[in-house]
C-alpha cells in the first residue's frame, strides 16, 4: 500500500511545482498585502500606510494592464513568472519596490502638471490674491452697501435652494 501512494504524492508534487505561479500569485499579491495593510492601519506610523497604499495603487495598475493586454500576454510564456517576480519585488518590505516605483515614476508623472494633462486635477490656489468672487462681492458692497448685497443674496436664494454641499447629519 505504501508504494501505491508514492506515485500519487509524486504526481501531486509535480502538479504543485508546475502550477506554482498559480498558487503563489494570490497568496503573494492578495493575502499577505491584505494582512499587512490591516496591520499598517492599526499602527500609528504613516510609513507603512504609505507602503501599502502605494502597493495597492501599483497592484491596480498591474491588474488593469493585464486585463487590457490579456490576449498578447497569453502568448508570452514567462509572463506569469515575470508577474510573480515583480509582485515579490513590490510586496516584500526589504526591497521597497512599491515605494521605489511610486517615487521615481508615478509621483513625478502625477505631480508635475506640465508633464501631463490631468482632467481630474484641481490646482490649489498658489498665489495670495483674493478670489475673483470675493473681490467682486467686496466691490459690490463698497459701491452699493451691505443692505443691497443682502437683498441680492435673498433675491437669488431660489437658484440654490435644495442644494447642499454638506450633509449636516453626517459625521466625518
Coordinates of C-alpha atoms in Angstrom, one line a residue:
X1 CA 0.0 0.0 0.0
X2 CA 2.8 2.4 0.8
X3 CA 4.2 2.1 -2.7
X4 CA 0.8 2.7 -4.3
X5 CA 0.5 6.1 -2.6
X6 CA 4.0 7.2 -3.6
X7 CA 3.1 7.7 -7.3
X8 CA 0.0 9.8 -6.2
X9 CA 2.1 12.0 -3.9
X10 CA 4.7 12.4 -6.7
X11 CA 2.0 13.4 -9.2
X12 CA 0.6 15.9 -6.7
X13 CA 4.0 17.4 -6.0
X14 CA 4.7 17.6 -9.8
X15 CA 1.3 19.3 -10.3
X16 CA 2.1 21.8 -7.5
X17 CA 5.6 22.6 -8.9
X18 CA 4.2 23.0 -12.5
X19 CA 1.5 25.4 -11.2
X20 CA 3.5 27.2 -8.6
X21 CA 2.8 30.6 -10.1
X22 CA -1.0 29.9 -9.9
X23 CA -0.7 29.1 -6.2
X24 CA 1.8 31.8 -5.2
X25 CA 0.3 34.7 -7.1
X26 CA -2.9 35.0 -5.0
X27 CA -1.0 34.4 -1.7
X28 CA 1.7 36.9 -2.5
X29 CA -0.4 39.6 -4.2
X30 CA -3.6 39.5 -2.1
X31 CA -3.4 37.5 1.1
X32 CA -0.2 38.9 2.5
X33 CA -0.8 42.5 1.4
X34 CA -4.3 42.4 2.9
X35 CA -2.9 41.2 6.2
X36 CA 0.0 43.8 6.1
X37 CA -2.5 46.6 5.2
X38 CA -4.7 45.9 8.2
X39 CA -1.7 45.8 10.5
X40 CA -0.5 49.1 8.9
X41 CA -3.8 50.7 9.6
X42 CA -3.6 49.7 13.2
X43 CA -0.2 51.3 13.8
X44 CA 0.5 55.0 14.4
X45 CA 3.2 55.1 11.8
X46 CA 2.3 56.6 8.4
X47 CA 5.3 55.0 6.7
X48 CA 3.7 51.6 6.5
X49 CA 0.4 53.1 5.4
X50 CA 2.2 54.8 2.5
X51 CA 4.0 51.5 1.6
X52 CA 0.7 49.5 1.4
X53 CA -1.4 52.3 -0.2
X54 CA 1.4 52.6 -2.8
X55 CA 1.3 48.8 -3.3
X56 CA -2.4 48.8 -3.9
X57 CA -2.1 51.6 -6.5
X58 CA 0.5 49.6 -8.3
X59 CA -1.5 46.3 -8.0
X60 CA -4.5 48.1 -9.5
X61 CA -2.3 49.4 -12.4
X62 CA -0.8 45.9 -12.9
X63 CA -4.3 44.4 -13.0
X64 CA -5.6 47.0 -15.4
X65 CA -2.5 46.4 -17.6
X66 CA -3.1 42.6 -17.5
X67 CA -6.8 43.0 -18.3
X68 CA -6.1 45.4 -21.2
X69 CA -3.4 43.2 -22.8
X70 CA -4.7 39.8 -21.8
X71 CA -4.6 38.3 -25.3
X72 CA -1.0 39.3 -26.1
X73 CA 0.2 38.3 -22.7
X74 CA -1.1 34.8 -23.2
X75 CA 1.5 34.4 -25.9
X76 CA 4.3 35.3 -23.6
X77 CA 5.2 32.1 -21.7
X78 CA 7.2 33.7 -19.0
X79 CA 4.5 36.4 -18.2
X80 CA 3.1 34.6 -15.1
X81 CA 6.7 34.2 -13.7
X82 CA 7.6 37.8 -14.5
X83 CA 4.5 39.0 -12.8
X84 CA 5.3 36.9 -9.8
X85 CA 8.8 38.2 -9.6
X86 CA 7.5 41.8 -10.0
X87 CA 5.0 41.2 -7.3
X88 CA 7.6 39.8 -4.9
X89 CA 9.7 43.0 -5.5
X90 CA 6.7 45.2 -4.8
X91 CA 5.4 43.3 -1.8
X92 CA 8.5 42.3 0.2
X93 CA 9.3 45.2 2.5
X94 CA 13.0 44.5 2.3
X95 CA 13.1 45.6 -1.3
X96 CA 10.6 48.6 -1.0
X97 CA 9.8 48.1 -4.7
X98 CA 6.4 49.8 -4.4
X99 CA 8.0 52.9 -2.8
X100 CA 10.7 53.0 -5.5
X101 CA 8.2 52.8 -8.4
X102 CA 6.0 55.4 -6.9
X103 CA 8.7 57.9 -6.0
X104 CA 10.6 57.5 -9.3
X105 CA 7.8 57.0 -11.9
X106 CA 4.3 57.6 -10.7
X107 CA 4.7 60.6 -8.4
X108 CA 6.6 62.7 -11.0
X109 CA 4.0 61.7 -13.6
X110 CA 1.1 62.9 -11.5
X111 CA 2.6 65.7 -9.5
X112 CA 4.2 67.7 -12.4
X113 CA 1.2 69.5 -14.1
X114 CA 3.4 70.4 -17.1
X115 CA 4.2 66.8 -18.0
X116 CA 0.6 65.6 -18.1
X117 CA -2.9 66.7 -18.7
X118 CA -4.9 65.5 -15.7
X119 CA -8.6 66.3 -16.2
X120 CA -9.4 65.5 -12.5
X121 CA -6.7 67.7 -11.0
X122 CA -8.0 70.9 -9.5
X123 CA -5.0 73.1 -8.7
X124 CA -4.8 74.8 -5.4
X125 CA -4.5 78.5 -5.3
X126 CA -0.8 79.2 -5.2
X127 CA -0.8 83.0 -5.0
X128 CA -2.1 85.2 -2.2
X129 CA -4.5 87.2 -4.4
X130 CA -8.1 87.1 -3.3
X131 CA -10.7 85.1 -5.2
X132 CA -12.5 86.9 -8.0
X133 CA -15.8 86.2 -6.4
X134 CA -14.7 87.7 -3.1
X135 CA -13.2 90.7 -4.9
X136 CA -16.5 91.2 -6.8
X137 CA -18.5 90.9 -3.6
X138 CA -16.4 93.4 -1.7
X139 CA -16.6 95.8 -4.6
X140 CA -20.4 95.4 -4.8
X141 CA -20.7 96.1 -1.0
X142 CA -18.4 99.1 -1.3
X143 CA -20.4 100.6 -4.2
X144 CA -24.0 99.7 -3.0
X145 CA -23.8 98.9 0.7
X146 CA -24.4 95.8 2.8
X147 CA -28.2 96.1 2.6
X148 CA -28.1 96.0 -1.2
X149 CA -25.8 93.0 -1.1
X150 CA -28.1 91.1 1.4
X151 CA -31.1 91.9 -0.8
X152 CA -29.2 90.5 -3.8
X153 CA -28.5 87.3 -1.9
X154 CA -32.1 86.9 -0.7
X155 CA -33.4 87.5 -4.2
X156 CA -31.3 84.7 -5.6
X157 CA -31.8 82.1 -3.0
X158 CA -34.3 80.3 -5.2
X159 CA -31.4 79.4 -7.5
X160 CA -29.5 77.4 -4.9
X161 CA -32.4 76.1 -2.8
X162 CA -32.4 72.4 -2.3
X163 CA -28.7 72.1 -2.9
X164 CA -26.2 71.5 -0.2
X165 CA -22.5 70.9 -0.3
X166 CA -22.5 69.1 3.1
X167 CA -24.8 66.7 4.8
X168 CA -25.2 68.2 8.3
X169 CA -26.3 64.9 9.7
X170 CA -23.2 63.0 8.6
X171 CA -20.2 62.7 10.9
X172 CA -16.8 62.6 9.3

